[in-house]
PDB file of C-alpha atoms and ligand atoms in Angstrom:
ATOM      1  CA  UNK P   1     -14.156 -16.183  -9.118  1.00  0.00           C
ATOM      2  CA  UNK P   2     -16.600 -15.331  -6.951  1.00  0.00           C
ATOM      3  CA  UNK P   3     -16.347 -11.386  -5.238  1.00  0.00           C
ATOM      4  CA  UNK P   4     -19.062 -11.758  -2.624  1.00  0.00           C
ATOM      5  CA  UNK P   5     -20.310  -8.246   0.075  1.00  0.00           C
ATOM      6  CA  UNK P   6     -17.143  -9.393   2.550  1.00  0.00           C
ATOM      7  CA  UNK P   7     -14.806  -9.112   0.041  1.00  0.00           C
ATOM      8  CA  UNK P   8     -12.574  -5.555  -0.585  1.00  0.00           C
ATOM      9  CA  UNK P   9     -10.480  -4.096  -3.060  1.00  0.00           C
ATOM     10  CA  UNK P  10      -7.971  -1.902  -0.826  1.00  0.00           C
ATOM     11  CA  UNK P  11      -5.934  -0.077  -3.929  1.00  0.00           C
ATOM     12  CA  UNK P  12      -2.839   1.354  -2.400  1.00  0.00           C
ATOM     13  CA  UNK P  13      -1.082   4.844  -2.884  1.00  0.00           C
ATOM     14  CA  UNK P  14      -1.442   5.087  -6.079  1.00  0.00           C
ATOM     15  CA  UNK P  15      -0.615   9.078  -5.601  1.00  0.00           C
ATOM     16  CA  UNK P  16       1.375  11.055  -8.097  1.00  0.00           C
ATOM     17  CA  UNK P  17       4.483  10.721  -5.867  1.00  0.00           C
ATOM     18  CA  UNK P  18       4.896   7.100  -6.843  1.00  0.00           C
ATOM     19  CA  UNK P  19       3.743   7.516 -10.726  1.00  0.00           C
ATOM     20  CA  UNK P  20       6.444   8.640 -13.543  1.00  0.00           C
ATOM     21  CA  UNK P  21       7.558  12.708 -12.593  1.00  0.00           C
ATOM     22  CA  UNK P  22       7.060  11.942  -8.833  1.00  0.00           C
ATOM     23  CA  UNK P  23       9.564  12.071  -5.620  1.00  0.00           C
ATOM     24  CA  UNK P  24       9.709   8.471  -5.549  1.00  0.00           C
ATOM     25  CA  UNK P  25       8.424   7.508  -8.841  1.00  0.00           C
ATOM     26  CA  UNK P  26       8.038   3.589  -9.649  1.00  0.00           C
ATOM     27  CA  UNK P  27       8.712   2.301 -13.198  1.00  0.00           C
ATOM     28  CA  UNK P  28       5.827   1.945 -15.070  1.00  0.00           C
ATOM     29  CA  UNK P  29       3.752   3.142 -11.661  1.00  0.00           C
ATOM     30  CA  UNK P  30       0.415   4.922 -13.736  1.00  0.00           C
ATOM     31  CA  UNK P  31       0.031   1.351 -15.586  1.00  0.00           C
ATOM     32  CA  UNK P  32      -1.466  -0.238 -12.332  1.00  0.00           C
ATOM     33  CA  UNK P  33      -4.484   2.456 -13.001  1.00  0.00           C
ATOM     34  CA  UNK P  34      -6.393   0.567 -16.072  1.00  0.00           C
ATOM     35  CA  UNK P  35      -5.821  -3.147 -14.431  1.00  0.00           C
ATOM     36  CA  UNK P  36      -7.656  -0.974 -11.113  1.00  0.00           C
ATOM     37  CA  UNK P  37     -11.034   0.589 -12.511  1.00  0.00           C
ATOM     38  CA  UNK P  38     -11.475  -2.391 -14.557  1.00  0.00           C
ATOM     39  CA  UNK P  39     -11.899  -4.699 -11.508  1.00  0.00           C
ATOM     40  CA  UNK P  40     -13.397  -2.322  -9.176  1.00  0.00           C
ATOM     41  CA  UNK P  41     -16.632  -2.649 -11.441  1.00  0.00           C
ATOM     42  CA  UNK P  42     -16.859  -6.419  -8.962  1.00  0.00           C
ATOM     43  CA  UNK P  43     -16.513  -5.180  -6.161  1.00  0.00           C
ATOM     44  CA  UNK P  44     -19.048  -4.032  -3.695  1.00  0.00           C
ATOM     45  CA  UNK P  45     -16.615  -2.614  -0.935  1.00  0.00           C
ATOM     46  CA  UNK P  46     -13.861  -0.151  -1.960  1.00  0.00           C
ATOM     47  CA  UNK P  47     -11.211   1.346   0.731  1.00  0.00           C
ATOM     48  CA  UNK P  48      -7.922   3.633  -1.278  1.00  0.00           C
ATOM     49  CA  UNK P  49      -4.510   4.439   0.841  1.00  0.00           C
ATOM     50  CA  UNK P  50      -2.775   7.675   0.651  1.00  0.00           C
ATOM     51  CA  UNK P  51       0.791   7.867   2.206  1.00  0.00           C
ATOM     52  CA  UNK P  52       0.827  11.050   4.042  1.00  0.00           C
ATOM     53  CA  UNK P  53       3.453  12.619   5.972  1.00  0.00           C
ATOM     54  CA  UNK P  54       4.121  15.659   7.519  1.00  0.00           C
ATOM     55  CA  UNK P  55       7.052  17.756   6.052  1.00  0.00           C
ATOM     56  CA  UNK P  56      10.872  16.396   7.587  1.00  0.00           C
ATOM     57  CA  UNK P  57       9.425  12.547   8.370  1.00  0.00           C
ATOM     58  CA  UNK P  58      11.789   9.650   9.857  1.00  0.00           C
ATOM     59  CA  UNK P  59      11.673   7.974   6.502  1.00  0.00           C
ATOM     60  CA  UNK P  60      13.296  11.531   4.504  1.00  0.00           C
ATOM     61  CA  UNK P  61      17.195  11.307   3.882  1.00  0.00           C
ATOM     62  CA  UNK P  62      16.509  14.785   4.563  1.00  0.00           C
ATOM     63  CA  UNK P  63      15.933  14.303   7.963  1.00  0.00           C
ATOM     64  CA  UNK P  64      19.126  12.707   8.864  1.00  0.00           C
ATOM     65  CA  UNK P  65      22.288  15.060   8.541  1.00  0.00           C
ATOM     66  CA  UNK P  66      24.882  12.712   5.640  1.00  0.00           C
ATOM     67  CA  UNK P  67      21.974  10.370   4.415  1.00  0.00           C
ATOM     68  CA  UNK P  68      21.010   9.888   0.740  1.00  0.00           C
ATOM     69  CA  UNK P  69      17.622   8.097  -0.165  1.00  0.00           C
ATOM     70  CA  UNK P  70      17.304   4.121  -0.451  1.00  0.00           C
ATOM     71  CA  UNK P  71      20.134   3.702   3.188  1.00  0.00           C
ATOM     72  CA  UNK P  72      18.914   2.740   5.985  1.00  0.00           C
ATOM     73  CA  UNK P  73      19.452   3.718   8.909  1.00  0.00           C
ATOM     74  CA  UNK P  74      18.040   2.935  12.634  1.00  0.00           C
ATOM     75  CA  UNK P  75      15.409   4.182  14.019  1.00  0.00           C
ATOM     76  CA  UNK P  76      13.895   4.033  17.975  1.00  0.00           C
ATOM     77  CA  UNK P  77      11.766   0.328  16.104  1.00  0.00           C
ATOM     78  CA  UNK P  78      14.321  -0.891  13.996  1.00  0.00           C
ATOM     79  CA  UNK P  79      16.384  -0.591  10.284  1.00  0.00           C
ATOM     80  CA  UNK P  80      14.290   2.035   7.997  1.00  0.00           C
ATOM     81  CA  UNK P  81      14.709   2.692   4.164  1.00  0.00           C
ATOM     82  CA  UNK P  82      15.344   6.383   3.843  1.00  0.00           C
ATOM     83  CA  UNK P  83      13.305   7.748   0.693  1.00  0.00           C
ATOM     84  CA  UNK P  84      13.478  11.246  -0.837  1.00  0.00           C
ATOM     85  CA  UNK P  85      10.601  13.479   0.311  1.00  0.00           C
ATOM     86  CA  UNK P  86       7.623  12.185  -0.765  1.00  0.00           C
ATOM     87  CA  UNK P  87       3.642  12.661  -0.061  1.00  0.00           C
ATOM     88  CA  UNK P  88       3.738  15.484   1.849  1.00  0.00           C
ATOM     89  CA  UNK P  89       0.181  16.752   3.429  1.00  0.00           C
ATOM     90  CA  UNK P  90      -1.233  18.752   2.258  1.00  0.00           C
ATOM     91  CA  UNK P  91       1.381  19.187  -1.601  1.00  0.00           C
ATOM     92  CA  UNK P  92       0.546  17.794  -5.649  1.00  0.00           C
ATOM     93  CA  UNK P  93       2.641  14.513  -4.412  1.00  0.00           C
ATOM     94  CA  UNK P  94       0.151  13.462  -2.208  1.00  0.00           C
ATOM     95  CA  UNK P  95      -3.021  13.464  -4.389  1.00  0.00           C
ATOM     96  CA  UNK P  96      -4.262  11.007  -6.074  1.00  0.00           C
ATOM     97  CA  UNK P  97      -3.445  10.270  -9.317  1.00  0.00           C
ATOM     98  CA  UNK P  98      -5.514  12.295 -11.846  1.00  0.00           C
ATOM     99  CA  UNK P  99      -6.755   9.550 -13.827  1.00  0.00           C
ATOM    100  CA  UNK P 100      -7.942   7.817 -10.552  1.00  0.00           C
ATOM    101  CA  UNK P 101     -11.502   7.735 -10.439  1.00  0.00           C
ATOM    102  CA  UNK P 102     -12.803   5.264  -7.173  1.00  0.00           C
ATOM    103  CA  UNK P 103     -15.874   7.427  -6.664  1.00  0.00           C
ATOM    104  CA  UNK P 104     -17.118   4.993  -4.600  1.00  0.00           C
ATOM    105  CA  UNK P 105     -14.408   4.286  -2.257  1.00  0.00           C
ATOM    106  CA  UNK P 106     -16.442   4.640   0.846  1.00  0.00           C
ATOM    107  CA  UNK P 107     -12.769   5.037   3.021  1.00  0.00           C
ATOM    108  CA  UNK P 108      -9.240   7.372   2.381  1.00  0.00           C
ATOM    109  CA  UNK P 109      -6.902   5.734   5.037  1.00  0.00           C
ATOM    110  CA  UNK P 110      -3.971   7.490   5.273  1.00  0.00           C
ATOM    111  CA  UNK P 111      -0.676   6.595   7.014  1.00  0.00           C
ATOM    112  CA  UNK P 112       2.560   7.583   7.997  1.00  0.00           C
ATOM    113  CA  UNK P 113       1.598  10.712   9.670  1.00  0.00           C
ATOM    114  CA  UNK P 114       3.798   9.642  13.229  1.00  0.00           C
ATOM    115  CA  UNK P 115       6.531  12.163  12.472  1.00  0.00           C
ATOM    116  CA  UNK P 116       9.192   9.287  14.413  1.00  0.00           C
ATOM    117  CA  UNK P 117       7.598   5.843  12.363  1.00  0.00           C
ATOM    118  CA  UNK P 118       6.709   4.896   9.122  1.00  0.00           C
ATOM    119  CA  UNK P 119       3.779   2.607   7.754  1.00  0.00           C
ATOM    120  CA  UNK P 120       4.669   0.717   4.873  1.00  0.00           C
ATOM    121  CA  UNK P 121       0.990  -1.834   5.981  1.00  0.00           C
ATOM    122  CA  UNK P 122      -1.969  -0.547   5.998  1.00  0.00           C
ATOM    123  CA  UNK P 123      -3.096  -2.680   8.614  1.00  0.00           C
ATOM    124  CA  UNK P 124       0.135  -1.496  10.834  1.00  0.00           C
ATOM    125  CA  UNK P 125       3.140   1.130  11.037  1.00  0.00           C
ATOM    126  CA  UNK P 126       6.347  -0.222  10.665  1.00  0.00           C
ATOM    127  CA  UNK P 127       7.152  -0.334  14.427  1.00  0.00           C
ATOM    128  CA  UNK P 128       4.818  -3.624  13.931  1.00  0.00           C
ATOM    129  CA  UNK P 129       2.393  -2.604  16.721  1.00  0.00           C
ATOM    130  CA  UNK P 130       1.221   0.716  16.668  1.00  0.00           C
ATOM    131  CA  UNK P 131      -2.334  -0.079  14.277  1.00  0.00           C
ATOM    132  CA  UNK P 132      -3.969   2.366  11.419  1.00  0.00           C
ATOM    133  CA  UNK P 133      -7.820   1.587  12.656  1.00  0.00           C
ATOM    134  CA  UNK P 134      -8.187  -0.532   9.557  1.00  0.00           C
ATOM    135  CA  UNK P 135      -8.196  -3.856  10.828  1.00  0.00           C
ATOM    136  CA  UNK P 136     -10.798  -2.532  12.907  1.00  0.00           C
ATOM    137  CA  UNK P 137     -13.086  -1.194  10.146  1.00  0.00           C
ATOM    138  CA  UNK P 138     -12.849  -4.021   8.083  1.00  0.00           C
ATOM    139  CA  UNK P 139     -14.202  -6.503  11.392  1.00  0.00           C
ATOM    140  CA  UNK P 140     -16.810  -3.549  12.055  1.00  0.00           C
ATOM    141  CA  UNK P 141     -17.973  -4.005   8.544  1.00  0.00           C
ATOM    142  CA  UNK P 142     -17.862  -7.440   8.249  1.00  0.00           C
ATOM    143  CA  UNK P 143     -15.278  -7.714   5.318  1.00  0.00           C
ATOM    144  CA  UNK P 144     -12.673 -10.426   5.763  1.00  0.00           C
ATOM    145  CA  UNK P 145     -11.341 -10.985   2.381  1.00  0.00           C
ATOM    146  CA  UNK P 146      -9.062  -8.393   0.815  1.00  0.00           C
ATOM    147  CA  UNK P 147      -7.607  -8.213  -2.688  1.00  0.00           C
ATOM    148  CA  UNK P 148      -4.520  -5.615  -3.028  1.00  0.00           C
ATOM    149  CA  UNK P 149      -3.367  -3.617  -5.969  1.00  0.00           C
ATOM    150  CA  UNK P 150      -1.630  -0.476  -6.477  1.00  0.00           C
ATOM    151  CA  UNK P 151       1.835   1.016  -5.189  1.00  0.00           C
ATOM    152  CA  UNK P 152       4.458  -0.354  -4.347  1.00  0.00           C
ATOM    153  CA  UNK P 153       4.329  -4.009  -5.113  1.00  0.00           C
ATOM    154  CA  UNK P 154       7.391  -4.810  -2.388  1.00  0.00           C
ATOM    155  CA  UNK P 155       6.681  -2.361   0.029  1.00  0.00           C
ATOM    156  CA  UNK P 156       2.526  -1.032   0.712  1.00  0.00           C
ATOM    157  CA  UNK P 157       1.367  -3.835  -1.019  1.00  0.00           C
ATOM    158  CA  UNK P 158       3.285  -6.670   0.503  1.00  0.00           C
ATOM    159  CA  UNK P 159       3.211  -5.416   3.821  1.00  0.00           C
ATOM    160  CA  UNK P 160      -0.522  -4.808   4.003  1.00  0.00           C
ATOM    161  CA  UNK P 161      -1.183  -8.945   2.552  1.00  0.00           C
ATOM    162  CA  UNK P 162       1.602  -9.989   4.892  1.00  0.00           C
ATOM    163  CA  UNK P 163      -0.453  -7.380   8.588  1.00  0.00           C
ATOM    164  CA  UNK P 164      -4.253  -8.975   6.876  1.00  0.00           C
ATOM    165  CA  UNK P 165      -2.786 -12.759   6.813  1.00  0.00           C
ATOM    166  CA  UNK P 166      -1.394 -12.099  10.271  1.00  0.00           C
ATOM    167  CA  UNK P 167      -4.100 -10.880  11.309  1.00  0.00           C
ATOM    168  CA  UNK P 168      -6.714 -13.718   9.344  1.00  0.00           C
ATOM    169  CA  UNK P 169      -8.100 -11.830   6.861  1.00  0.00           C
ATOM    170  CA  UNK P 170      -7.987 -13.901   2.489  1.00  0.00           C
ATOM    171  CA  UNK P 171      -5.592 -11.880   1.110  1.00  0.00           C
ATOM    172  CA  UNK P 172      -5.455 -11.103  -2.321  1.00  0.00           C
ATOM    173  CA  UNK P 173      -2.499  -9.228  -4.482  1.00  0.00           C
ATOM    174  CA  UNK P 174      -3.449  -9.066  -8.151  1.00  0.00           C
ATOM    175  CA  UNK P 175      -0.218  -8.842  -8.933  1.00  0.00           C
ATOM    176  CA  UNK P 176      -0.833  -7.022 -12.841  1.00  0.00           C
ATOM    177  CA  UNK P 177      -2.408  -4.509 -10.424  1.00  0.00           C
ATOM    178  CA  UNK P 178       1.068  -3.515  -8.972  1.00  0.00           C
ATOM    179  CA  UNK P 179       4.225  -2.124  -9.804  1.00  0.00           C
ATOM    180  CA  UNK P 180       7.876  -2.760  -7.567  1.00  0.00           C
ATOM    181  CA  UNK P 181       9.843  -0.603  -6.638  1.00  0.00           C
ATOM    182  CA  UNK P 182      12.700  -3.344  -6.893  1.00  0.00           C
ATOM    183  CA  UNK P 183      15.719  -1.652  -4.664  1.00  0.00           C
ATOM    184  CA  UNK P 184      17.864  -4.559  -3.099  1.00  0.00           C
ATOM    185  CA  UNK P 185      16.276  -7.141  -4.065  1.00  0.00           C
ATOM    186  CA  UNK P 186      12.879  -6.814  -1.992  1.00  0.00           C
ATOM    187  CA  UNK P 187      11.278  -7.945  -4.822  1.00  0.00           C
ATOM    188  CA  UNK P 188      11.751 -11.637  -4.641  1.00  0.00           C
ATOM    189  CA  UNK P 189      12.012 -10.507  -0.568  1.00  0.00           C
ATOM    190  CA  UNK P 190       8.604 -10.059  -1.025  1.00  0.00           C
ATOM    191  CA  UNK P 191       7.896 -13.144  -3.000  1.00  0.00           C
ATOM    192  CA  UNK P 192       8.742 -15.369  -0.687  1.00  0.00           C
ATOM    193  CA  UNK P 193       7.672 -13.693   2.331  1.00  0.00           C
ATOM    194  CA  UNK P 194       3.731 -13.122   0.889  1.00  0.00           C
ATOM    195  CA  UNK P 195       4.230 -16.686  -0.323  1.00  0.00           C
ATOM    196  CA  UNK P 196       5.100 -18.175   3.346  1.00  0.00           C
ATOM    197  CA  UNK P 197       2.247 -16.062   4.621  1.00  0.00           C
ATOM    198  CA  UNK P 198      -0.289 -18.018   2.768  1.00  0.00           C
ATOM    199  CA  UNK P 199      -1.086 -14.944   0.252  1.00  0.00           C
ATOM    200  CA  UNK P 200      -2.471 -15.881  -3.212  1.00  0.00           C
ATOM    201  CA  UNK P 201      -1.084 -14.203  -6.279  1.00  0.00           C
ATOM    202  CA  UNK P 202      -3.390 -13.887  -9.343  1.00  0.00           C
ATOM    203  CA  UNK P 203      -3.604 -12.037 -12.462  1.00  0.00           C
ATOM    204  CA  UNK P 204      -6.762  -9.043 -12.508  1.00  0.00           C
ATOM    205  CA  UNK P 205      -8.485 -10.978 -15.102  1.00  0.00           C
ATOM    206  CA  UNK P 206      -8.934 -13.997 -13.042  1.00  0.00           C
ATOM    207  CA  UNK P 207     -11.373 -12.046 -10.713  1.00  0.00           C
ATOM    208  CA  UNK P 208     -13.732 -12.288 -14.117  1.00  0.00           C
ATOM    209  CA  UNK P 209     -13.545 -15.941 -14.575  1.00  0.00           C
TER     210      UNK P 209
HETATM  211  C1  LIG J 301       5.782   3.145   0.554  1.00  0.00           C
HETATM  212  C2  LIG J 301       8.506   3.849   0.290  1.00  0.00           C
HETATM  213  C3  LIG J 301       8.197   4.625   1.299  1.00  0.00           C
HETATM  214  C4  LIG J 301       4.719   2.359  -0.185  1.00  0.00           C
HETATM  215  C5  LIG J 301       5.740   4.427   0.881  1.00  0.00           C
HETATM  216  O1  LIG J 301       3.489   2.980  -0.923  1.00  0.00           O
HETATM  217  O2  LIG J 301       4.674   1.313  -1.362  1.00  0.00           O
HETATM  218  N1  LIG J 301       7.043   3.448   0.125  1.00  0.00           N
HETATM  219  N2  LIG J 301       7.008   5.207   1.412  1.00  0.00           N
HETATM  220 ZN1  LIG J 302       5.709   6.846   2.925  1.00  0.00          ZN
END
């Protein structure tokens, strides 16, 4: 596969809280780091995203009396899954995993910092209309095909890929460089949606073919 200067590798949320031992640990989450390092060498452009919530964020179960993590609640923009407190701004859990080493990354995009809105996608928050700025950034830099890797496949990676397609970008998910939360059928659901949206799923080794 030919990687060009118009391609960008977007590494989603490889943060301590999504890795083993973290507050919202994804099984085997740190296993994404090796394949990410391998493919990163092929890319001229790398962007990192960082889930970045204020304390008391509306997506935290702890912010809603009587609610527990993984339950759903109605917020102003619709149904929202509630999570354990995670990726709190400035905390150890919000830091990138210490093994992640991508010094050539050109942008660190933080998301989920508005107290009342969650943001799975790197492009739009969960109200589906509030932009993060990434679309404008990629457009200005003439980056029009995004390769996605990181955590979690069925939430932030998948939603970012769907929004990329919505914005008219080509989107490729490096499947073995992602791990999933897998909550109530979320993997099957995102797979059907990314397939319908024309997102391409590949193994990271295919980048070298
Ligand atoms: C994520 C749930 C809550 C993710 C972030 O990075 O997939 N999932 N916040
Ligand atoms: Zn979050």
